Tab-separated table of C-alpha atoms in Angstrom:
chain	number	residue	atom	x	y	z
A	1	MET	CA	81.044	77.860	100.867
A	2	ILE	CA	77.585	79.049	101.654
A	3	ARG	CA	77.922	81.806	104.672
A	4	LEU	CA	75.928	82.079	107.832
A	5	ILE	CA	75.606	85.742	108.847
A	6	PRO	CA	73.882	86.692	111.763
A	7	ARG	CA	72.402	90.244	111.035
A	8	LEU	CA	72.258	92.688	114.321
A	9	ASP	CA	70.393	95.545	113.659
A	10	ILE	CA	71.294	98.532	116.369
A	11	LYS	CA	69.535	101.548	117.351
A	12	SER	CA	71.525	103.904	119.621
A	13	SER	CA	73.689	101.312	120.976
A	14	HIS	CA	70.997	98.655	121.407
A	15	LEU	CA	70.607	95.378	119.550
A	16	ILE	CA	66.826	95.915	118.345
A	17	LYS	CA	64.585	93.586	115.948
A	18	GLY	CA	61.338	94.613	114.344
A	19	VAL	CA	58.760	93.382	111.687
A	20	LYS	CA	59.310	94.561	108.089
A	21	LEU	CA	62.083	96.764	109.605
A	22	GLU	CA	59.708	98.845	111.787
A	23	GLY	CA	58.016	98.506	115.329
A	24	LEU	CA	61.678	98.144	116.900
A	25	ARG	CA	62.252	96.176	120.094
A	26	LYS	CA	65.326	96.240	122.238
A	27	ILE	CA	66.902	92.895	122.829
A	28	GLY	CA	70.386	93.767	124.221
A	29	ASN	CA	74.110	94.701	124.203
A	30	PRO	CA	75.223	94.349	120.744
A	31	ASN	CA	78.628	93.077	121.625
A	32	GLU	CA	77.382	90.384	123.717
A	33	TYR	CA	75.518	88.846	121.178
A	34	ALA	CA	78.144	89.375	118.736
A	35	ARG	CA	80.639	87.375	120.724
A	36	ARG	CA	77.932	84.486	121.295
A	37	TYR	CA	77.390	84.352	117.395
A	38	TYR	CA	81.237	84.167	117.111
A	39	GLU	CA	81.351	81.581	119.338
A	40	GLN	CA	78.534	79.711	118.030
A	41	GLY	CA	80.975	79.553	114.745
A	42	ALA	CA	78.942	82.547	112.341
A	43	ASP	CA	81.143	83.060	109.462
A	44	GLU	CA	80.371	86.755	109.329
A	45	LEU	CA	78.679	89.341	110.869
A	46	LEU	CA	76.379	92.120	109.909
A	47	TYR	CA	75.945	95.025	111.691
A	48	MET	CA	73.286	97.810	110.567
A	49	ASP	CA	72.465	101.292	112.227
A	50	ALA	CA	68.727	101.216	112.040
A	51	VAL	CA	68.286	104.803	112.585
A	52	ALA	CA	71.383	106.265	110.846
A	53	SER	CA	69.828	107.369	107.903
A	54	LEU	CA	67.298	109.666	110.004
A	55	TYR	CA	70.345	111.439	111.336
A	56	GLY	CA	72.530	111.144	108.406
A	57	ARG	CA	75.301	109.310	109.946
A	58	ASN	CA	76.487	106.010	111.303
A	59	ASN	CA	76.887	105.683	115.227
A	60	LEU	CA	78.431	102.227	115.319
A	61	THR	CA	82.224	102.931	115.122
A	62	GLU	CA	82.476	102.452	119.041
A	63	ILE	CA	80.547	99.201	118.914
A	64	ILE	CA	82.840	97.949	115.832
A	65	LYS	CA	86.032	98.762	118.108
A	66	GLU	CA	84.817	96.795	120.999
A	67	THR	CA	83.573	93.788	118.993
A	68	VAL	CA	86.621	93.498	116.790
A	69	LYS	CA	88.637	93.153	120.267
A	70	SER	CA	87.290	89.678	120.595
A	71	VAL	CA	85.607	88.646	117.284
A	72	PHE	CA	87.845	87.350	114.749
A	73	ILE	CA	85.567	87.008	111.371
A	74	PRO	CA	84.530	89.459	109.026
A	75	ILE	CA	82.081	92.136	109.672
A	76	THR	CA	80.068	94.267	107.431
A	77	VAL	CA	78.762	97.437	108.679
A	78	GLY	CA	75.779	99.579	107.103
A	79	GLY	CA	73.434	102.638	107.858
A	80	GLY	CA	74.163	106.186	107.159
A	81	ILE	CA	77.374	105.665	105.047
A	82	ARG	CA	77.076	108.935	102.584
A	83	SER	CA	80.754	109.165	101.366
A	84	VAL	CA	84.323	107.592	100.736
A	85	ALA	CA	84.863	109.250	103.861
A	86	ASP	CA	82.244	107.932	106.069
A	87	ALA	CA	83.237	104.466	104.779
A	88	ARG	CA	87.003	104.885	105.699
A	89	GLU	CA	86.048	105.847	109.242
A	90	ILE	CA	83.948	102.638	109.581
A	91	LEU	CA	86.626	100.532	107.898
A	92	ARG	CA	89.173	102.228	110.189
A	93	SER	CA	87.072	101.138	113.398
A	94	GLY	CA	87.936	97.453	112.382
A	95	ALA	CA	85.155	96.783	109.741
A	96	ASP	CA	85.664	94.831	106.469
A	97	LYS	CA	83.087	95.588	104.194
A	98	VAL	CA	80.796	98.810	104.089
A	99	ALA	CA	77.136	98.491	103.070
A	100	ILE	CA	75.318	101.467	101.380
A	101	ASN	CA	71.738	102.073	100.142
A	102	THR	CA	70.255	105.525	100.453
A	103	ALA	CA	73.217	107.417	99.449
A	104	ALA	CA	73.877	104.956	96.485
A	105	VAL	CA	70.270	105.683	95.420
A	106	GLN	CA	70.802	109.254	95.537
A	107	ARG	CA	74.189	109.468	94.124
A	108	PRO	CA	75.197	106.007	92.307
A	109	ASP	CA	78.848	107.331	91.447
A	110	LEU	CA	79.415	106.686	95.313
A	111	ILE	CA	79.529	102.932	94.270
A	112	ASN	CA	82.440	103.595	91.731
A	113	GLU	CA	84.255	105.861	94.000
A	114	MET	CA	84.294	103.345	96.864
A	115	ALA	CA	85.028	100.425	94.704
A	116	LYS	CA	88.209	102.340	93.246
A	117	THR	CA	89.193	103.402	96.580
A	118	PHE	CA	88.752	100.109	98.954
A	119	GLY	CA	88.144	97.456	96.021
A	120	GLU	CA	84.876	95.724	94.845
A	121	GLN	CA	85.224	93.201	97.582
A	122	CYS	CA	84.484	95.995	100.400
A	123	VAL	CA	81.460	97.459	98.716
A	124	VAL	CA	78.009	96.182	99.719
A	125	LEU	CA	75.058	97.105	98.017
A	126	SER	CA	72.146	97.045	100.559
A	127	VAL	CA	68.705	96.834	98.940
A	128	GLU	CA	65.511	96.822	100.553
A	129	ALA	CA	62.745	95.189	98.133
A	130	ILE	CA	59.105	95.358	98.262
A	131	LYS	CA	57.062	93.082	95.891
A	132	GLN	CA	54.560	95.258	93.912
A	133	ALA	CA	51.282	94.090	92.309
A	134	ASP	CA	52.709	93.397	89.018
A	135	GLY	CA	54.996	90.787	90.597
A	136	LYS	CA	58.246	92.997	90.318
A	137	TRP	CA	59.888	94.234	93.206
A	138	LEU	CA	60.951	98.232	93.897
A	139	ALA	CA	63.810	99.224	95.737
A	140	PHE	CA	63.070	101.296	99.220
A	141	THR	CA	65.463	103.000	101.590
A	142	ASP	CA	64.961	104.030	105.245
A	143	ASN	CA	63.877	100.633	106.719
A	144	GLY	CA	61.165	100.576	103.499
A	145	ARG	CA	59.537	103.812	104.217
A	146	GLU	CA	61.000	105.773	101.321
A	147	HIS	CA	60.162	105.035	97.723
A	148	THR	CA	63.132	105.275	94.904
A	149	GLY	CA	61.165	104.014	92.042
A	150	LEU	CA	64.101	101.723	91.010
A	151	ASP	CA	63.280	98.414	90.137
A	152	VAL	CA	65.322	96.182	92.290
A	153	VAL	CA	66.636	93.688	89.471
A	154	GLU	CA	67.686	96.805	87.184
A	155	TRP	CA	69.208	98.566	90.180
A	156	VAL	CA	71.264	95.693	91.283
A	157	THR	CA	72.667	95.220	87.850
A	158	GLN	CA	73.565	99.026	87.435
A	159	ALA	CA	75.103	98.780	90.879
A	160	VAL	CA	77.338	95.607	90.050
A	161	GLU	CA	78.617	97.408	86.860
A	162	ARG	CA	79.439	100.280	89.041
A	163	GLY	CA	81.580	98.079	91.271
A	164	ALA	CA	79.379	96.529	93.964
A	165	GLY	CA	80.994	93.423	95.037
A	166	GLU	CA	78.340	91.987	97.029
A	167	ILE	CA	74.355	92.261	97.247
A	168	LEU	CA	72.553	92.453	100.659
A	169	LEU	CA	68.978	91.742	99.397
A	170	THR	CA	66.220	92.489	102.217
A	171	SER	CA	62.689	91.505	101.473
A	172	VAL	CA	60.632	94.117	103.620
A	173	ASP	CA	57.849	91.984	103.212
A	174	HIS	CA	59.070	89.019	104.785
A	175	GLU	CA	61.430	90.614	107.251
A	176	GLY	CA	60.061	89.671	110.755
A	177	GLY	CA	57.488	87.217	109.559
A	178	ARG	CA	59.553	83.961	110.187
A	179	LYS	CA	57.803	82.351	107.152
A	180	GLY	CA	60.902	82.024	104.959
A	181	TYR	CA	62.904	84.179	102.549
A	182	ASP	CA	61.148	85.687	99.466
A	183	LEU	CA	62.482	82.875	97.289
A	184	ASP	CA	61.210	84.432	93.829
A	185	LEU	CA	63.230	87.650	94.622
A	186	VAL	CA	66.516	85.888	95.515
A	187	ARG	CA	66.065	83.849	92.029
A	188	ALA	CA	65.566	87.120	90.163
A	189	VAL	CA	68.348	88.803	91.507
A	190	THR	CA	70.795	85.821	91.533
A	191	SER	CA	70.073	85.058	88.045
A	192	ALA	CA	70.661	88.731	87.022
A	193	VAL	CA	74.222	89.389	88.915
A	194	ASN	CA	77.341	87.332	88.933
A	195	VAL	CA	78.453	88.522	92.555
A	196	PRO	CA	77.582	87.166	95.931
A	197	VAL	CA	74.070	87.802	97.290
A	198	ILE	CA	73.189	87.485	100.998
A	199	ALA	CA	69.610	86.800	101.280
A	200	SER	CA	67.890	88.545	104.344
A	201	GLY	CA	64.367	88.899	105.758
A	202	GLY	CA	62.077	86.052	106.918
A	203	MET	CA	64.316	83.133	108.430
A	204	GLY	CA	62.006	81.268	110.695
A	205	GLU	CA	63.669	78.105	110.913
A	206	ALA	CA	66.961	76.571	109.652
A	207	MET	CA	65.101	74.789	106.330
A	208	HIS	CA	64.429	78.566	105.196
A	209	GLY	CA	68.084	79.089	104.825
A	210	VAL	CA	68.646	76.087	102.619
A	211	ASP	CA	65.748	76.996	100.680
A	212	ALA	CA	67.160	80.609	100.001
A	213	VAL	CA	70.584	78.891	99.220
A	214	LYS	CA	68.713	76.627	96.694
A	215	ALA	CA	67.377	79.744	95.171
A	216	GLY	CA	71.087	80.959	94.466
A	217	ALA	CA	71.759	82.794	97.585
A	218	ASP	CA	75.487	82.588	98.448
A	219	ALA	CA	74.915	83.786	102.172
A	220	ILE	CA	72.086	83.650	104.602
A	221	ALA	CA	71.239	86.728	107.182
A	222	MET	CA	69.313	85.570	109.857
A	223	ALA	CA	68.047	87.930	113.127
A	224	ASP	CA	65.503	86.798	115.298
A	225	ILE	CA	65.927	83.060	115.210
A	226	LEU	CA	69.256	83.774	116.779
A	227	HIS	CA	68.219	86.725	119.000
A	228	TYR	CA	65.228	84.840	120.726
A	229	ASP	CA	67.177	81.771	120.736
A	230	ARG	CA	64.870	79.577	118.541
A	231	ASP	CA	68.098	77.938	117.242
A	232	THR	CA	72.002	78.383	117.107
A	233	VAL	CA	74.297	78.914	114.316
A	234	GLY	CA	75.723	75.641	114.799
A	235	GLY	CA	72.168	74.086	114.780
A	236	ILE	CA	71.521	75.781	111.498
A	237	ARG	CA	74.757	74.534	110.103
A	238	GLN	CA	74.025	71.219	110.597
A	239	VAL	CA	70.704	71.271	108.720
A	240	CYS	CA	72.375	73.071	105.986
A	241	LEU	CA	74.987	70.109	106.051
A	242	ASP	CA	72.206	67.457	106.408
A	243	ASN	CA	70.831	69.090	103.229
A	244	GLY	CA	74.141	68.789	101.148
A	245	LEU	CA	74.997	72.392	101.297
A	246	GLU	CA	78.831	73.312	101.277
A	247	VAL	CA	79.443	75.122	104.714
A	248	ARG	CA	82.351	75.520	106.988
A	249	PRO	CA	82.661	72.136	108.664
A	250	PRO	CA	81.562	72.019	112.116
A	251	GLN	CA	84.894	70.323	113.153
A	252	ALA	CA	86.557	73.474	111.975
A	253	ILE	CA	84.862	75.789	114.241
A	254	LEU	CA	87.007	75.340	117.083
A	255	GLU	CA	85.792	76.679	120.659
A	256	ALA	CA	86.649	80.043	121.506
A	257	ALA	CA	88.830	80.717	124.406
A	258	SER	CA	86.604	82.624	126.887
B	1	MET	CA	91.405	85.656	127.558
B	2	SER	CA	94.963	86.521	126.279
B	3	LYS	CA	97.803	83.851	125.726
B	4	SER	CA	100.925	84.441	127.634
B	5	THR	CA	103.421	84.158	125.069
B	6	SER	CA	105.802	87.171	125.334
B	7	ALA	CA	106.726	86.746	121.465
B	8	LYS	CA	107.588	89.914	120.015
B	9	VAL	CA	106.442	90.711	116.578
B	10	THR	CA	106.982	93.460	114.105
B	11	ILE	CA	104.476	94.216	111.916
B	12	ILE	CA	105.587	96.145	108.695
B	13	ASP	CA	103.496	99.048	107.735
B	14	TYR	CA	103.835	100.471	104.324
B	15	GLY	CA	100.402	102.279	104.053
B	16	ALA	CA	98.396	99.073	102.129
B	17	GLY	CA	95.396	98.497	104.011
B	18	ASN	CA	94.534	98.283	107.835
B	19	LEU	CA	96.748	96.755	109.873
B	20	LEU	CA	94.807	96.913	112.704
B	21	ASN	CA	92.717	93.705	112.767
B	22	VAL	CA	96.126	91.906	112.347
B	23	GLN	CA	97.652	93.662	115.290
B	24	ARG	CA	94.694	92.968	117.382
B	25	ALA	CA	94.789	89.316	116.412
B	26	PHE	CA	98.286	88.880	117.457
B	27	GLU	CA	97.921	90.643	120.498
B	28	HIS	CA	94.880	88.455	121.317
B	29	GLN	CA	97.521	85.606	121.234
B	30	GLY	CA	99.752	87.361	123.676
B	31	ALA	CA	102.195	88.803	121.243
B	32	GLN	CA	103.798	92.243	121.941
B	33	THR	CA	103.302	94.282	118.801
B	34	GLU	CA	105.419	96.969	117.370
B	35	ILE	CA	104.381	98.599	114.057
B	36	ALA	CA	107.513	99.094	111.848
B	37	THR	CA	107.568	101.879	109.074
B	38	THR	CA	111.311	102.329	109.090
B	39	PRO	CA	114.337	99.734	107.809
B	40	GLU	CA	115.920	100.326	111.386
B	41	GLN	CA	112.856	98.997	112.891
B	42	VAL	CA	112.844	95.886	110.665
B	43	GLU	CA	116.479	95.187	111.290
B	44	GLN	CA	115.747	95.154	115.044
B	45	ALA	CA	112.767	92.659	114.744
B	46	GLU	CA	112.534	89.354	116.162
B	47	ARG	CA	109.679	88.087	114.205
B	48	LEU	CA	108.016	89.762	111.112
B	49	VAL	CA	104.624	90.123	109.946
B	50	PHE	CA	104.151	91.518	106.548
B	51	PRO	CA	100.422	91.933	105.968
B	52	GLY	CA	98.761	93.903	102.890
B	53	VAL	CA	95.542	94.626	101.122
B	54	GLY	CA	95.473	96.634	97.873
B	55	ALA	CA	97.247	96.486	94.647
B	56	PHE	CA	100.701	95.089	93.952
B	57	PRO	CA	102.505	97.766	92.089
B	58	GLU	CA	101.514	100.528	94.600
B	59	ALA	CA	102.556	98.475	97.436
B	60	MET	CA	106.041	97.677	96.125
B	61	GLN	CA	106.466	101.243	95.116
B	62	GLN	CA	105.400	102.272	98.900
B	63	LEU	CA	107.989	100.057	100.173
B	64	LYS	CA	110.684	101.552	97.966
B	65	THR	CA	109.500	104.985	99.120
B	66	GLN	CA	110.090	104.027	102.666
B	67	ASN	CA	113.537	102.442	101.702
B	68	LEU	CA	112.154	99.049	103.548
B	69	VAL	CA	112.980	96.540	100.340
B	70	GLU	CA	116.437	95.637	101.025
B	71	ALA	CA	115.764	95.568	104.775
B	72	ILE	CA	112.987	93.104	104.315
B	73	GLN	CA	115.189	91.091	102.001
B	74	ILE	CA	117.888	90.687	104.536
B	75	ALA	CA	115.670	90.126	107.460
B	76	ALA	CA	113.743	87.320	105.633
B	77	GLU	CA	117.021	85.343	105.552
B	78	GLN	CA	116.865	84.451	109.145
B	79	LYS	CA	114.058	85.722	111.158
B	80	PRO	CA	110.438	83.995	111.046
B	81	PHE	CA	108.636	86.072	108.377
B	82	LEU	CA	104.935	85.694	107.894
B	83	GLY	CA	103.341	87.278	104.578
B	84	ILE	CA	99.478	87.695	104.645
B	85	CYS	CA	97.437	88.198	101.506
B	86	LEU	CA	98.999	90.626	99.278
B	87	GLY	CA	102.082	90.370	101.703
B	88	MET	CA	102.577	86.809	100.794
B	89	GLN	CA	102.159	87.798	97.024
B	90	MET	CA	105.049	90.160	97.393
B	91	MET	CA	107.266	87.413	98.745
B	92	LEU	CA	107.495	86.350	94.905
B	93	GLU	CA	109.411	87.570	92.142
B	94	GLU	CA	107.199	89.239	90.154
B	95	SER	CA	103.248	90.147	89.419
B	96	GLU	CA	101.134	90.509	86.700
B	97	GLU	CA	98.871	92.885	88.382
B	98	PHE	CA	98.773	96.052	85.980
B	99	GLY	CA	101.785	95.076	84.132
B	100	THR	CA	104.789	93.292	85.409
B	101	THR	CA	106.237	94.497	88.558
B	102	GLU	CA	109.188	93.101	90.573
B	103	GLY	CA	108.497	91.644	93.959
B	104	LEU	CA	110.627	91.107	97.088
B	105	LYS	CA	112.179	87.956	95.492
B	106	LEU	CA	112.116	85.884	98.618
B	107	LEU	CA	110.491	82.713	96.882
B	108	PRO	CA	110.724	81.754	93.177
B	109	GLY	CA	107.500	82.402	91.334
B	110	LYS	CA	105.089	84.762	89.867
B	111	VAL	CA	101.676	86.400	91.173
B	112	ARG	CA	99.009	85.767	88.499
B	113	LYS	CA	95.399	86.890	87.980
B	114	LEU	CA	92.999	83.969	89.085
B	115	PRO	CA	91.485	81.661	86.553
B	116	GLU	CA	88.422	83.087	85.082
B	117	THR	CA	86.784	80.200	84.190
B	118	SER	CA	86.572	76.469	86.123
B	119	VAL	CA	88.034	73.663	84.400
B	120	SER	CA	84.512	72.861	83.241
B	121	GLY	CA	84.171	76.261	81.762
B	122	GLU	CA	81.988	77.933	84.191
B	123	VAL	CA	82.463	81.875	84.888
B	124	MET	CA	84.253	82.104	88.179
B	125	THR	CA	83.506	85.230	90.458
B	126	ILE	CA	86.790	87.278	91.160
B	127	PRO	CA	87.541	88.751	93.700
B	128	HIS	CA	87.451	84.939	95.202
B	129	MET	CA	85.882	86.207	98.544
B	130	GLY	CA	84.844	83.863	101.491
B	131	TRP	CA	85.910	80.509	103.162
B	132	ALA	CA	87.582	77.854	101.804
B	133	GLN	CA	89.018	74.398	102.935
B	134	ILE	CA	92.869	74.111	102.482
B	135	ARG	CA	94.634	70.910	101.881
B	136	PRO	CA	98.495	69.736	101.683
B	137	ASN	CA	100.253	69.710	98.553
B	138	LYS	CA	103.290	67.574	98.327
B	139	THR	CA	104.864	69.049	101.461
B	140	ALA	CA	103.988	67.390	104.904
B	141	TRP	CA	102.224	69.726	107.393
B	142	GLN	CA	103.705	68.304	110.327
B	143	SER	CA	106.700	70.296	110.594
B	144	SER	CA	104.977	73.612	109.493
B	145	LEU	CA	102.907	76.586	110.348
B	146	LEU	CA	100.039	74.444	109.861
B	147	ALA	CA	100.855	71.539	111.756
B	148	SER	CA	97.795	72.028	114.225
B	149	VAL	CA	95.320	72.377	111.298
B	150	PRO	CA	93.140	69.414	110.835
B	151	GLU	CA	91.816	67.944	107.629
B	152	ALA	CA	88.398	69.530	108.145
B	153	ASN	CA	89.204	73.335	108.268
B	154	ALA	CA	88.252	76.548	106.320
B	155	PHE	CA	90.035	80.102	106.050
B	156	TYR	CA	88.547	83.250	105.073
B	157	PHE	CA	89.986	84.507	101.671
B	158	VAL	CA	89.991	87.912	99.632
B	159	HIS	CA	91.778	88.145	96.756
B	160	SER	CA	92.024	88.614	92.920
B	161	TYR	CA	95.546	87.326	92.204
B	162	PHE	CA	97.248	84.304	93.351
B	163	ALA	CA	100.992	83.101	93.944
B	164	GLU	CA	102.202	80.789	91.229
B	165	VAL	CA	105.240	79.394	93.226
B	166	ALA	CA	108.080	77.857	91.120
B	167	ASN	CA	109.308	74.967	93.220
B	168	GLU	CA	106.501	72.810	94.372
B	169	ALA	CA	108.379	71.986	97.611
B	170	ASP	CA	107.406	75.693	98.868
B	171	GLN	CA	103.716	75.147	98.233
B	172	LEU	CA	102.447	74.155	101.672
B	173	ALA	CA	98.767	74.139	101.096
B	174	VAL	CA	96.455	74.779	98.153
B	175	PHE	CA	92.506	75.149	97.863
B	176	ASP	CA	90.227	74.231	95.216
B	177	PHE	CA	88.930	77.293	92.593
B	178	GLY	CA	86.796	75.900	90.311
B	179	GLY	CA	88.721	72.697	90.125
B	180	HIS	CA	91.930	74.778	89.782
B	181	ALA	CA	94.655	74.021	92.827
B	182	ILE	CA	95.710	77.531	93.872
B	183	THR	CA	98.300	78.344	96.420
B	184	ALA	CA	96.631	78.800	99.819
B	185	ALA	CA	100.026	79.104	102.107
B	186	VAL	CA	103.856	78.869	101.111
B	187	GLN	CA	106.634	77.958	103.635
B	188	GLN	CA	110.568	77.862	102.693
B	189	ASP	CA	112.592	77.736	106.037
B	190	ASN	CA	111.740	80.485	108.101
B	191	ARG	CA	109.722	82.428	105.455
B	192	MET	CA	106.000	81.845	105.331
B	193	GLY	CA	103.061	83.264	103.731
B	194	CYS	CA	99.504	82.819	103.451
B	195	GLN	CA	96.662	83.997	100.910
B	196	PHE	CA	94.139	83.621	103.450
B	197	HIS	CA	93.326	85.944	106.388
B	198	PRO	CA	94.375	84.274	109.696
B	199	GLU	CA	93.104	87.382	111.423
B	200	LYS	CA	89.363	86.882	109.939
B	201	SER	CA	89.643	82.822	110.136
B	202	GLY	CA	88.121	82.555	113.590
B	203	GLU	CA	89.551	80.238	116.254
B	204	MET	CA	91.548	78.401	113.546
B	205	GLY	CA	93.113	81.383	112.290
B	206	LEU	CA	94.529	82.217	115.749
B	207	LYS	CA	95.858	79.094	116.335
B	208	LEU	CA	97.848	79.420	112.982
B	209	ILE	CA	99.039	82.957	114.518
B	210	GLU	CA	99.676	81.051	117.898
B	211	ALA	CA	102.060	78.579	115.699
B	212	PHE	CA	104.005	81.463	114.190
B	213	LEU	CA	104.535	82.827	117.568
B	214	LYS	CA	106.319	79.683	118.540
B	215	VAL	CA	108.555	79.302	115.720
């Protein structure tokens, strides 16, 4: 089943949203939004510490601990995770999966170490892709600011061989643009690897999610379309269903006790 | 808001994976939880939850180290018992994960690797991770743990191995994996198990937890 995943970027305990991962604007308390999306029937949640790599550590453990008291779906957490010990702390807080980017680029063996310690299903490789003039994509870190020189398709292929169990694929160019996902990027990555790919960046309307799935994505991450109340998880799910996508049936999403 | 059942649940801790999410989900449904690491605690339990994430051989080894095998086998004869994920797999006789390892033998059957190809020959992604709809096998749901689960449903799975139960009557529910019908839940008398994670399956998962608290 295709997964609908609200993405919550967090900066010093506030839910934020930017454009092209920059120009961050405060939106509210992440726990309130997480609970709202859970009630709307989100299949999973994604928490990203937007400034963690600046400080070299993830600051989300307190937020995760609060969220998991009332949210009973899988949670992936990323941002600033540099070691197996960091990942363990995040998992102990209640997260189910850990996303890594900068630390994996600097030391790809971290992917192997995490897969061996926690299992491949726990390791999400986060990739920030920027399209180049030659039509290829290069991987960046630090919200699209730091160049790594890695070709995205080659990098994800290597990461999967090392044990990454899932790819969080963010198009920096499309992020915050509301014009749809970078479908060529989704096609390029999903045809290169055999693990689930979460398309991220550019969801302006529900049909954009359908397009990403048709391009090969297994899951769609969505942010400002939900944060600014332009649509709901339920509304997006219905559009997916109407377009023949296999999603969790709406009748299966029971109303949460408040 | 937590429900007001006063059921006591003992969660068996043998170091395999994160128990906290399981514990929180049971507490959210109003249960009083206790974490058990010794055979005495298992003997005194009212009802037992046996979670688990990780590899079968290490998990069995850890149960032996903590002297829990016999206590669990005896408790599972009369008390409501729920195995989750690896916990359910360990209820069977043996596993082929990294060679053959004996299980708890609460249910006849073996744990095997998920099929690598679909019935039409496509390569399947393993681990199987995500939501899947479950359906009754031969057994009726009405009197089971799944009584309140409607036909339109979905639960969250993360696993690479599955339970091949010997008696079809023990196979409560299956899900579709590339055309193969794979065990999603088992039940034999007071012994129940689910391959999926009820603690991560939204409100429907919580309903199942609530049903177990009323058994």
